[in-house]
Amino acid sequence: MYRAPVEDIAFTLKHVAGLKAALDAGTFGDLSEDLVDAVLGEAGRFATEEVAPLYKIGDEQGAVLKDAAVTTPPGWKQLYRRWIDGGWNALAGPEEYGGQALPTMLGVAALEMWNSAAMAFGIGPTLTMGAVEALDKHASEDLKAKYLAKLVSGEWMGTMNLTEPQAGSDLNALRARAEPAGDGTYRIFGQKIFITYGEHDFTDNIIHLVLARLPDAPAGTRGISLFLVPKFLVGDDGSLGARNDVFCSGLEHKLGIHASPTCTMIYGDGFEGAKPGAVGWLIGEENKGLACMFTMMNNARLAVGMQGVAVAEAATQKAIAYANERRQGKAADYAGTGMAPIVHHPDVQRNLLTMKVLTQTARAISYCCAHAIDLARVSAGDEAAHWRDRANLLTPLAKAFSTDVGVDVASLGVQVHGGMGFIEETGAAALYRDARIAPIYEGTNGIQAIDLVMRKLPLGGGEHVHGFIDELAAVAGAVRTSNLQGFGRTADALDAALSDLTQATRFLQKLTADGRSDEALAGATPYLRLISLAAGGAYLAQGALADRNRIALCRFFAENLLGEVSALRARVTEGADSLAAAGKTLISA
């Protein structure tokens, strides 16, 4: 059974991501370390005692659709009610609408715990929180007054409606349409697929944020607008009125996260005899909807990264517990009688340590991204711009590297369990199934790599990333001069990795500056892993400098995993020609 690693989470927040320094400087007003510890402790208790026990029933029974209504697994609706009664949905919400306005860092730390306990549960509120941010930044005051308080509290939940059968990652192909009704509202028509929690029984209203085109909209993404479409229309007094013309026509039968309803949504089809056309309200400006939606998507991308961290943590805990119980063979360092627990075997130890360090590096990257978001919000001028650039740089790392780690670590967890991992009894396979979606949604990891190379490396005139590398190099220097025992070749490994990172970065920047984008994109995915491993190694070292008990894990990462960076640098700088040549063999005439 999962137990929230509150101490590890608090340590990473405070001593790696920078929360303690921010608290000491008064960056977040009167927020104290004691309050941070109390919030994390109670979130950990709730995740461990309330959410985790319902994971298995959620996986086994899943969500059920009947007559356009979705029923979640037994106990899940009541769990959600206890969750919002605890104020968890409002943790980072705006104060003027009932939120607690706590730092994003605390919000994502809590998200990690919800998703470790049950990813299918944690994903639902994630979208509501994203909807809150999008409405808070872009909606009219009337829409905010009518919807935000209930979304912040969690009394209502929100969704994000982008994807259509013909329009996945390429929103240029989007066909859903919106027709002005002449009274300030619009009528929405179309089909959306893969809509997480598009229909459910947690709340009595669901607020859909829907991308659609106006009749005279320009072609492509420049002609997309964003609309608020409630399941039930809402009166001026906040009461629920008639059912809107939107319904769930089907649920996807998925590899994992079975308790999370993934819906096909139909807008404007005359549901239950209604006049065709779902009533919607414009968010932001006409034809500027994608910019509004990206507010929600950037929030969601970090949250999805936390799902990768979360599944990795749960898989690691499960594998370590099993390895200490399962007995097989002999081991040189085992002094007991009979067969040794498999945790004594070097290969099993290697797997378990790899799981631990990958989880910790992904957690550090994600929390550092959240810290940058917080500092961008509370800073001004050049400092705010610096932290916005840092958050933008780290977001694709947090999303892509962390979700890749979730899959890799869950797979290693199955391996540690051996044959028992390949059957459902132990739960190791369920975590692997859950993890596999995260590299796909909210922009596939390949898209994150494209974003990193084409949009994020040019930040600050191309120099922001080099300032980031300089910060990582300072950590390597601190390791070298620390005189602490046990680091082994960590400083040398970090120096080599950061040198490779610098070379790969400047190589890609030159390619893009010269207009050779295809060559740059050939190296985008290995580059994202390269920069993530190099940053992760420095973050582990930073933690080890603050706590000597972490030195051994830091050294293991540096001497066993960080060498991959050199090979990744070669793929970035030398792999484009072979990719292009071999790629032609895949294309049918």
Coordinates of C-alpha atoms in Angstrom, one line a residue:
M1 CA 0.0 0.0 0.0
Y2 CA 1.3 3.5 -0.9
R3 CA 2.4 5.8 1.9
A4 CA 3.0 9.4 1.0
P5 CA 6.7 10.2 1.2
V6 CA 6.1 13.5 3.0
E7 CA 9.7 13.9 4.3
D8 CA 11.2 13.4 0.8
I9 CA 8.6 15.8 -0.8
A10 CA 9.2 18.5 1.9
F11 CA 13.0 18.1 1.5
T12 CA 12.9 18.5 -2.2
L13 CA 10.6 21.5 -2.0
K14 CA 12.7 23.3 0.6
H15 CA 16.3 22.4 -0.2
V16 CA 16.4 21.6 -3.9
A17 CA 13.6 23.7 -5.5
G18 CA 14.1 26.7 -3.3
L19 CA 11.0 26.9 -1.0
K20 CA 13.0 27.4 2.2
A21 CA 15.0 30.3 0.9
A22 CA 11.8 31.9 -0.4
L23 CA 10.0 31.4 3.0
D24 CA 13.0 32.9 4.8
A25 CA 13.0 35.9 2.5
G26 CA 9.3 36.5 3.1
T27 CA 8.5 35.9 -0.6
F28 CA 5.1 34.4 0.2
G29 CA 4.0 36.8 2.9
D30 CA 3.2 35.2 6.2
L31 CA 3.4 31.6 4.9
S32 CA 5.6 29.7 7.4
E33 CA 7.6 26.5 7.3
D34 CA 5.3 25.1 10.0
L35 CA 2.2 25.7 7.8
V36 CA 3.9 24.1 4.8
D37 CA 4.7 21.1 6.9
A38 CA 1.2 20.9 8.2
V39 CA -0.3 21.1 4.8
L40 CA 2.0 18.4 3.4
G41 CA 1.4 16.2 6.4
E42 CA -2.3 16.3 6.1
A43 CA -2.3 15.9 2.4
G44 CA -0.1 12.8 2.9
R45 CA -2.4 11.4 5.5
F46 CA -5.5 11.9 3.2
A47 CA -3.7 10.4 0.2
T48 CA -2.5 7.4 2.2
E49 CA -5.6 6.7 4.3
E50 CA -8.5 7.9 2.1
V51 CA -7.5 7.8 -1.6
A52 CA -5.1 4.8 -1.8
P53 CA -7.5 2.2 -0.3
L54 CA -9.9 2.9 -3.2
Y55 CA -7.3 2.5 -6.0
K56 CA -7.9 -1.2 -6.6
I57 CA -11.7 -1.0 -6.8
G58 CA -11.3 1.9 -9.2
D59 CA -9.0 -0.1 -11.5
E60 CA -11.1 -3.2 -11.4
Q61 CA -14.6 -1.7 -11.8
G62 CA -13.9 1.5 -13.7
A63 CA -16.4 4.1 -14.7
V64 CA -19.7 3.0 -16.3
L65 CA -21.8 4.8 -18.9
K66 CA -25.6 4.2 -19.1
D67 CA -28.2 6.5 -20.7
A68 CA -25.6 9.3 -21.2
A69 CA -24.8 9.3 -17.4
V70 CA -21.5 8.1 -16.0
T71 CA -21.2 6.3 -12.6
T72 CA -17.8 6.2 -11.0
P73 CA -16.7 3.2 -9.0
P74 CA -18.1 2.5 -5.5
G75 CA -16.9 5.0 -2.9
W76 CA -15.3 7.4 -5.3
K77 CA -18.1 10.0 -5.3
Q78 CA -18.0 10.0 -1.5
L79 CA -14.2 10.3 -1.6
Y80 CA -14.4 13.3 -3.8
R81 CA -16.8 14.9 -1.4
R82 CA -14.4 14.4 1.5
W83 CA -11.6 15.8 -0.6
I84 CA -13.4 19.0 -1.4
D85 CA -14.7 19.3 2.2
G86 CA -11.0 19.3 3.2
G87 CA -10.4 22.3 1.0
W88 CA -7.9 20.6 -1.2
N89 CA -9.4 21.8 -4.5
A90 CA -9.0 25.4 -3.3
L91 CA -5.4 25.0 -2.2
A92 CA -3.8 27.3 -4.9
G93 CA -7.0 29.0 -6.0
P94 CA -7.4 32.8 -6.1
E95 CA -8.4 34.2 -2.7
E96 CA -11.2 36.5 -4.1
Y97 CA -13.1 33.4 -5.1
G98 CA -12.5 31.4 -2.0
G99 CA -9.1 29.9 -2.7
Q100 CA -6.2 29.7 -0.3
A101 CA -3.7 31.2 -2.8
L102 CA -0.9 29.0 -1.6
P103 CA 2.2 28.6 -3.8
T104 CA 2.0 26.4 -6.9
M105 CA 4.8 24.4 -5.2
L106 CA 2.4 23.2 -2.5
G107 CA -0.3 22.5 -5.1
V108 CA 1.9 20.2 -7.2
A109 CA 3.3 18.5 -4.2
A110 CA -0.3 17.6 -3.1
L111 CA -1.0 16.6 -6.7
E112 CA 1.9 14.1 -6.6
M113 CA 0.3 12.5 -3.5
W114 CA -3.2 12.3 -5.0
N115 CA -1.9 10.7 -8.2
S116 CA 0.4 8.3 -6.4
A117 CA -2.6 7.1 -4.4
A118 CA -4.8 6.8 -7.5
M119 CA -3.9 8.5 -10.7
A120 CA -7.5 8.1 -12.1
F121 CA -8.7 10.2 -9.1
G122 CA -6.0 12.8 -9.2
I123 CA -6.4 13.6 -12.9
G124 CA -10.0 15.0 -12.5
P125 CA -9.3 17.9 -10.2
T126 CA -6.2 18.7 -12.2
L127 CA -8.5 19.9 -15.1
T128 CA -10.7 21.9 -12.7
M129 CA -7.7 23.8 -11.4
G130 CA -6.6 24.5 -15.0
A131 CA -10.0 25.8 -15.8
V132 CA -9.9 28.1 -12.8
E133 CA -6.6 29.6 -14.0
A134 CA -7.9 30.1 -17.6
L135 CA -11.1 31.8 -16.4
D136 CA -9.3 33.9 -13.8
K137 CA -6.9 35.2 -16.5
H138 CA -9.2 35.5 -19.5
A139 CA -12.9 35.4 -18.6
S140 CA -15.3 38.4 -18.2
E141 CA -16.1 39.6 -14.7
D142 CA -19.7 38.2 -15.2
L143 CA -18.4 34.8 -16.0
K144 CA -16.0 34.9 -13.1
A145 CA -18.7 35.9 -10.7
K146 CA -21.0 33.1 -11.8
Y147 CA -18.6 30.2 -12.1
L148 CA -15.2 30.7 -10.4
A149 CA -16.2 30.3 -6.7
K150 CA -17.8 26.9 -7.3
L151 CA -15.0 25.7 -9.5
V152 CA -12.4 26.9 -6.9
S153 CA -14.2 25.0 -4.1
G154 CA -14.7 21.9 -6.3
E155 CA -18.4 22.0 -6.0
W156 CA -18.4 22.0 -9.8
M157 CA -15.7 20.5 -11.9
G158 CA -14.1 21.7 -15.2
T159 CA -13.0 20.0 -18.4
M160 CA -10.8 20.8 -21.4
N161 CA -12.3 20.1 -24.8
L162 CA -9.7 20.3 -27.6
T163 CA -9.4 17.0 -29.5
E164 CA -11.6 15.9 -32.3
P165 CA -11.4 12.6 -34.4
Q166 CA -9.6 14.4 -37.2
A167 CA -7.8 17.0 -35.0
G168 CA -5.4 15.6 -32.4
S169 CA -2.2 17.5 -31.9
D170 CA -2.9 19.6 -35.1
L171 CA -5.6 22.0 -34.1
N172 CA -5.6 23.5 -37.5
A173 CA -8.0 20.7 -38.4
L174 CA -10.5 21.6 -35.7
R175 CA -14.1 21.7 -37.0
A176 CA -16.4 22.3 -34.0
R177 CA -18.3 25.5 -34.7
A178 CA -19.9 28.3 -32.7
E179 CA -22.7 30.5 -34.0
P180 CA -23.6 33.8 -32.4
A181 CA -27.1 33.8 -31.0
G182 CA -27.5 37.6 -31.0
D183 CA -27.9 37.9 -27.2
G184 CA -24.3 37.6 -26.2
T185 CA -24.3 33.8 -26.2
Y186 CA -23.3 31.3 -28.8
R187 CA -24.5 27.9 -30.0
I188 CA -21.9 25.3 -30.1
F189 CA -22.0 22.3 -32.5
G190 CA -19.5 19.4 -32.8
Q191 CA -17.9 16.3 -31.4
K192 CA -14.9 16.2 -29.0
I193 CA -13.1 13.0 -28.0
F194 CA -10.8 11.9 -25.2
I195 CA -12.4 14.3 -22.8
T196 CA -11.3 13.5 -19.3
Y197 CA -14.1 13.6 -16.7
G198 CA -16.4 14.9 -19.4
E199 CA -19.3 13.2 -17.6
H200 CA -19.4 11.9 -14.1
D201 CA -21.3 11.8 -10.8
F202 CA -18.9 13.7 -8.6
T203 CA -20.6 17.1 -9.0
D204 CA -24.1 18.3 -10.0
N205 CA -22.6 20.6 -12.8
I206 CA -19.7 20.3 -15.1
I207 CA -18.1 23.3 -16.8
H208 CA -16.7 22.6 -20.2
L209 CA -14.1 24.8 -21.8
V210 CA -14.5 24.2 -25.6
L211 CA -12.5 25.2 -28.6
A212 CA -14.6 26.1 -31.7
R213 CA -14.6 28.2 -34.8
L214 CA -16.9 31.2 -35.5
P215 CA -18.5 31.4 -38.9
D216 CA -16.2 34.1 -40.2
A217 CA -13.0 32.8 -38.5
P218 CA -9.7 32.8 -40.2
A219 CA -8.3 29.4 -41.2
G220 CA -5.9 27.6 -39.0
T221 CA -5.2 28.1 -35.3
R222 CA -5.7 31.9 -35.8
G223 CA -9.4 31.3 -36.1
I224 CA -10.1 29.3 -32.9
S225 CA -12.1 30.7 -30.0
L226 CA -12.7 29.4 -26.5
F227 CA -16.2 29.0 -25.0
L228 CA -17.6 28.1 -21.6
V229 CA -20.4 25.5 -21.9
P230 CA -22.0 24.3 -18.7
K231 CA -23.7 20.9 -18.5
F232 CA -26.6 22.7 -16.8
L233 CA -27.4 26.4 -17.4
V234 CA -26.9 28.6 -14.4
G235 CA -29.2 31.3 -13.2
D236 CA -28.2 34.8 -12.1
D237 CA -28.6 33.6 -8.5
G238 CA -26.3 30.7 -9.1
S239 CA -29.0 28.1 -9.2
L240 CA -29.1 25.3 -11.8
G241 CA -31.5 25.6 -14.6
A242 CA -32.2 23.5 -17.8
R243 CA -29.9 20.8 -19.1
N244 CA -27.7 22.2 -21.9
D245 CA -27.4 20.5 -25.3
V246 CA -24.2 18.5 -24.5
F247 CA -23.9 14.9 -23.6
C248 CA -21.5 12.0 -23.4
S249 CA -22.1 9.5 -26.1
G250 CA -19.4 7.0 -25.2
L251 CA -16.6 6.0 -22.9
E252 CA -13.2 4.8 -24.1
H253 CA -12.0 1.4 -22.9
K254 CA -8.5 2.2 -21.9
L255 CA -5.3 0.4 -21.0
G256 CA -5.2 2.1 -17.6
I257 CA -6.7 4.8 -15.3
H258 CA -10.0 2.9 -15.6
A259 CA -11.9 4.9 -13.0
S260 CA -11.3 8.1 -14.9
P261 CA -14.1 8.5 -17.5
T262 CA -12.6 9.4 -20.9
C263 CA -15.6 10.7 -22.9
T264 CA -16.8 11.4 -26.4
M265 CA -18.8 14.6 -26.0
I266 CA -21.5 15.7 -28.4
Y267 CA -22.5 19.4 -28.6
G268 CA -25.6 20.7 -30.3
D269 CA -27.3 17.5 -31.3
G270 CA -30.7 18.2 -29.7
F271 CA -30.1 16.1 -26.5
E272 CA -33.4 14.8 -25.1
G273 CA -35.4 16.9 -27.5
A274 CA -33.7 20.2 -26.8
K275 CA -33.4 22.8 -29.5
P276 CA -30.1 22.0 -31.2
G277 CA -27.1 24.1 -30.1
A278 CA -25.2 24.0 -26.8
V279 CA -25.4 27.4 -25.1
G280 CA -21.9 28.8 -24.6
W281 CA -20.2 32.0 -23.6
L282 CA -17.0 33.4 -25.2
I283 CA -13.9 33.4 -23.0
G284 CA -11.5 36.2 -23.9
E285 CA -11.5 37.6 -27.5
E286 CA -12.9 36.1 -30.6
N287 CA -10.3 34.0 -32.6
K288 CA -7.9 34.2 -29.6
G289 CA -9.0 31.1 -27.9
L290 CA -5.8 29.1 -28.3
A291 CA -3.9 31.6 -26.2
C292 CA -6.6 31.3 -23.5
M293 CA -6.5 27.5 -23.7
F294 CA -2.7 27.4 -23.4
T295 CA -3.0 29.0 -20.0
M296 CA -4.9 25.9 -19.0
M297 CA -2.6 23.6 -21.0
N298 CA 0.6 24.8 -19.4
N299 CA -1.0 24.2 -16.0
A300 CA -2.0 20.8 -17.1
R301 CA 1.4 19.9 -18.6
L302 CA 3.1 20.4 -15.2
A303 CA 0.3 18.5 -13.5
V304 CA 0.8 15.6 -16.0
G305 CA 4.5 15.7 -15.1
M306 CA 3.5 15.2 -11.5
Q307 CA 1.5 12.1 -12.6
G308 CA 4.7 10.7 -13.9
V309 CA 6.5 11.4 -10.7
A310 CA 3.5 10.0 -8.7
V311 CA 3.4 6.7 -10.5
A312 CA 7.1 6.3 -10.3
E313 CA 7.0 6.9 -6.5
A314 CA 4.2 4.4 -6.1
A315 CA 5.9 1.8 -8.2
T316 CA 9.2 2.3 -6.4
Q317 CA 7.6 1.8 -3.0
K318 CA 5.8 -1.4 -4.2
A319 CA 9.0 -2.8 -5.7
I320 CA 11.1 -2.2 -2.6
A321 CA 8.5 -3.7 -0.3
Y322 CA 8.3 -6.8 -2.5
A323 CA 12.0 -7.2 -2.9
N324 CA 12.4 -7.3 0.9
E325 CA 9.7 -10.0 1.2
R326 CA 10.4 -12.2 -1.8
R327 CA 13.1 -14.9 -1.2
Q328 CA 15.1 -16.5 -4.0
G329 CA 18.6 -17.9 -4.3
K330 CA 21.7 -17.1 -2.3
A331 CA 23.4 -13.7 -1.8
A332 CA 27.0 -13.1 -0.6
D333 CA 25.9 -10.3 1.8
Y334 CA 23.0 -12.2 3.3
A335 CA 23.8 -13.7 6.7
G336 CA 20.4 -15.3 7.4
T337 CA 19.3 -18.9 6.8
G338 CA 17.6 -20.2 3.7
M339 CA 17.0 -18.2 0.6
A340 CA 17.9 -14.5 0.6
P341 CA 15.3 -11.8 0.1
I342 CA 15.9 -10.6 -3.5
V343 CA 16.8 -7.1 -2.3
H344 CA 20.2 -8.6 -1.5
H345 CA 21.0 -9.4 -5.2
P346 CA 23.1 -6.8 -7.0
D347 CA 20.9 -6.7 -10.1
V348 CA 17.7 -6.2 -8.1
Q349 CA 19.5 -3.4 -6.1
R350 CA 20.5 -1.8 -9.4
N351 CA 16.9 -1.8 -10.6
L352 CA 15.6 -0.4 -7.3
L353 CA 18.2 2.3 -7.1
T354 CA 17.5 3.3 -10.7
M355 CA 13.9 3.6 -9.8
K356 CA 14.6 5.7 -6.8
V357 CA 17.0 8.2 -8.5
L358 CA 14.9 8.6 -11.6
T359 CA 11.9 9.4 -9.4
Q360 CA 13.8 11.9 -7.4
T361 CA 15.3 13.7 -10.4
A362 CA 11.8 14.0 -12.0
R363 CA 10.4 15.3 -8.8
A364 CA 13.2 17.9 -8.5
I365 CA 12.7 19.1 -12.0
S366 CA 8.9 19.4 -11.6
Y367 CA 9.2 21.2 -8.3
C368 CA 11.8 23.6 -9.6
C369 CA 9.4 24.4 -12.5
A370 CA 6.6 25.1 -9.9
H371 CA 9.0 27.3 -8.0
A372 CA 9.7 29.3 -11.1
I373 CA 6.0 29.8 -11.7
D374 CA 5.6 31.1 -8.2
L375 CA 8.5 33.5 -8.4
A376 CA 7.3 34.8 -11.8
R377 CA 3.9 35.6 -10.2
V378 CA 5.3 37.4 -7.1
S379 CA 8.1 39.3 -8.9
A380 CA 8.2 42.3 -11.1
G381 CA 10.1 43.7 -14.0
D382 CA 13.2 41.9 -15.2
E383 CA 13.1 39.4 -12.3
A384 CA 9.6 38.3 -13.3
A385 CA 10.7 38.0 -16.9
H386 CA 13.6 35.8 -15.8
W387 CA 11.4 33.5 -13.8
R388 CA 8.8 33.3 -16.6
D389 CA 11.6 32.2 -18.9
R390 CA 12.7 29.6 -16.4
A391 CA 9.2 28.2 -16.0
N392 CA 8.8 28.1 -19.8
L393 CA 12.2 26.3 -20.1
L394 CA 11.4 23.7 -17.4
T395 CA 7.8 23.0 -18.4
P396 CA 8.6 20.6 -21.3
L397 CA 11.2 18.9 -19.1
A398 CA 8.7 18.5 -16.3
K399 CA 6.1 17.1 -18.6
A400 CA 8.1 14.9 -20.9
F401 CA 11.0 13.6 -18.8
S402 CA 8.8 13.0 -15.8
T403 CA 6.2 11.0 -17.7
D404 CA 8.9 9.0 -19.5
V405 CA 10.3 8.3 -16.0
G406 CA 6.9 7.2 -14.9
V407 CA 6.8 4.5 -17.6
D408 CA 10.4 3.4 -17.2
V409 CA 10.1 3.1 -13.4
A410 CA 6.8 1.3 -13.5
S411 CA 8.3 -1.1 -16.1
L412 CA 11.3 -1.8 -13.8
G413 CA 8.8 -2.4 -11.0
V414 CA 7.2 -5.1 -13.0
Q415 CA 10.7 -6.6 -13.6
V416 CA 11.5 -6.6 -9.9
H417 CA 8.3 -8.5 -9.2
G418 CA 9.3 -11.1 -11.8
G419 CA 6.4 -13.3 -12.9
M420 CA 4.2 -11.8 -10.2
G421 CA 4.6 -8.4 -11.8
F422 CA 3.0 -9.6 -15.1
I423 CA -0.3 -10.6 -13.4
E424 CA -2.7 -8.3 -11.8
E425 CA -2.5 -9.6 -8.2
T426 CA 0.4 -7.5 -7.0
G427 CA -0.7 -4.2 -8.6
A428 CA 2.6 -3.6 -10.4
A429 CA 1.0 -4.1 -13.8
A430 CA -1.8 -1.7 -12.9
L431 CA 0.8 1.1 -12.3
Y432 CA 2.5 0.3 -15.6
R433 CA -0.9 0.5 -17.4
D434 CA -1.7 3.8 -15.7
A435 CA 1.6 5.4 -16.5
R436 CA 1.5 4.8 -20.2
I437 CA -1.0 7.5 -21.0
A438 CA 1.0 10.3 -19.5
P439 CA 3.6 10.7 -22.2
I440 CA 0.8 11.0 -24.7
Y441 CA -1.7 13.5 -23.5
E442 CA -1.5 17.3 -23.0
G443 CA 0.9 17.4 -26.0
T444 CA 2.9 14.2 -26.7
N445 CA 6.5 14.1 -25.4
G446 CA 7.7 14.5 -29.0
I447 CA 5.7 17.8 -29.1
Q448 CA 7.3 18.8 -25.8
A449 CA 10.7 18.2 -27.4
I450 CA 9.8 20.3 -30.4
D451 CA 8.6 23.1 -28.1
L452 CA 11.8 23.0 -26.1
V453 CA 14.2 23.2 -29.1
M454 CA 12.2 25.6 -31.3
R455 CA 10.6 27.9 -28.7
K456 CA 12.4 27.6 -25.4
L457 CA 16.1 27.5 -26.4
P458 CA 15.7 31.0 -28.0
L459 CA 14.4 32.5 -24.7
G460 CA 16.4 35.6 -23.5
G461 CA 18.1 35.9 -26.9
G462 CA 19.2 32.3 -26.6
E463 CA 21.2 33.0 -23.4
H464 CA 18.6 32.0 -20.7
V465 CA 19.4 28.3 -21.1
H466 CA 23.1 29.0 -20.7
G467 CA 22.5 30.9 -17.5
F468 CA 20.6 27.8 -16.3
I469 CA 23.6 25.6 -17.3
D470 CA 25.9 28.0 -15.3
E471 CA 23.7 27.5 -12.2
L472 CA 24.0 23.7 -12.6
A473 CA 27.7 24.0 -13.0
A474 CA 27.9 26.0 -9.8
V475 CA 26.4 23.0 -8.0
A476 CA 29.0 20.7 -9.6
G477 CA 31.7 23.1 -8.4
A478 CA 30.3 23.0 -4.9
V479 CA 30.5 19.2 -4.9
R480 CA 34.1 19.4 -6.0
T481 CA 35.1 21.8 -3.2
S482 CA 32.9 20.3 -0.4
N483 CA 35.4 17.8 0.9
L484 CA 32.5 15.6 1.9
Q485 CA 33.1 11.9 1.8
G486 CA 31.3 9.5 -0.5
F487 CA 30.7 11.6 -3.6
G488 CA 33.2 9.5 -5.6
R489 CA 33.4 10.7 -9.2
T490 CA 30.2 12.8 -9.0
A491 CA 31.9 16.2 -9.7
D492 CA 33.7 14.8 -12.8
A493 CA 30.5 13.2 -14.1
L494 CA 28.6 16.4 -13.7
D495 CA 31.2 18.5 -15.4
A496 CA 31.3 16.1 -18.3
A497 CA 27.5 16.0 -18.6
L498 CA 27.3 19.8 -18.5
S499 CA 30.0 20.1 -21.1
D500 CA 28.0 17.8 -23.4
L501 CA 24.8 19.8 -22.6
T502 CA 26.5 23.1 -23.6
Q503 CA 27.8 21.6 -26.9
A504 CA 24.4 20.1 -27.8
T505 CA 22.6 23.4 -26.9
R506 CA 24.8 25.6 -29.0
F507 CA 24.7 23.1 -31.9
L508 CA 20.8 23.2 -31.9
Q509 CA 20.7 27.0 -31.5
K510 CA 23.0 27.4 -34.5
L511 CA 20.8 25.0 -36.6
T512 CA 17.7 26.9 -35.8
A513 CA 19.4 30.3 -36.4
D514 CA 20.5 29.0 -39.8
G515 CA 17.0 27.8 -40.7
R516 CA 17.9 24.1 -40.6
S517 CA 14.9 23.2 -38.5
D518 CA 14.5 19.6 -39.7
E519 CA 18.0 18.8 -38.5
A520 CA 17.4 20.5 -35.2
L521 CA 14.1 18.6 -34.7
A522 CA 15.9 15.3 -35.4
G523 CA 17.8 15.9 -32.2
A524 CA 15.0 17.3 -30.1
T525 CA 13.9 14.2 -28.2
P526 CA 17.4 13.1 -27.2
Y527 CA 18.2 16.7 -26.3
L528 CA 15.2 16.9 -23.9
R529 CA 16.4 13.7 -22.1
L530 CA 20.0 15.0 -22.2
I531 CA 19.2 18.3 -20.5
S532 CA 16.8 16.6 -18.0
L533 CA 19.5 14.1 -16.9
A534 CA 22.1 16.8 -16.6
A535 CA 19.8 19.0 -14.5
G536 CA 18.6 16.0 -12.5
G537 CA 22.2 15.1 -11.6
A538 CA 22.8 18.6 -10.4
Y539 CA 19.6 18.7 -8.4
L540 CA 20.5 15.4 -6.7
A541 CA 23.9 16.8 -5.9
Q542 CA 22.3 19.9 -4.4
G543 CA 20.2 17.7 -2.2
A544 CA 23.2 15.7 -1.2
L545 CA 25.1 18.8 -0.2
A546 CA 22.2 19.7 2.1
D547 CA 21.9 16.2 3.6
R548 CA 24.8 13.8 3.7
N549 CA 22.5 10.8 3.8
R550 CA 21.6 11.5 0.2
I551 CA 25.2 11.3 -1.1
A552 CA 25.2 7.6 -1.9
L553 CA 22.2 7.9 -4.2
C554 CA 23.6 11.0 -5.8
R555 CA 26.9 9.1 -6.6
F556 CA 24.9 6.1 -7.9
F557 CA 23.1 8.4 -10.4
A558 CA 26.3 10.2 -11.4
E559 CA 28.4 7.0 -11.9
N560 CA 25.7 4.7 -13.4
L561 CA 23.2 6.8 -15.3
L562 CA 24.8 10.2 -16.1
G563 CA 27.1 8.6 -18.7
E564 CA 24.1 8.4 -21.0
V565 CA 24.4 12.1 -21.6
S566 CA 27.5 11.6 -23.8
A567 CA 25.6 9.2 -26.1
L568 CA 22.7 11.6 -26.2
R569 CA 24.9 14.5 -27.2
A570 CA 26.2 12.4 -30.1
R571 CA 22.7 11.6 -31.2
V572 CA 21.8 15.3 -31.2
T573 CA 24.9 16.5 -33.1
E574 CA 25.5 13.5 -35.4
G575 CA 22.2 11.7 -35.8
A576 CA 20.2 13.8 -38.2
D577 CA 21.6 12.4 -41.5
S578 CA 21.1 8.8 -40.6
L579 CA 17.6 9.5 -39.4
A580 CA 16.7 11.3 -42.6
A581 CA 18.2 8.5 -44.8
A582 CA 16.5 5.7 -42.9
G583 CA 13.3 7.6 -42.5
K584 CA 12.7 7.5 -46.3
T585 CA 12.5 3.8 -46.1
L586 CA 9.4 4.1 -44.0
I587 CA 7.4 6.2 -46.4
S588 CA 5.0 4.4 -48.8
A589 CA 4.9 5.5 -52.4

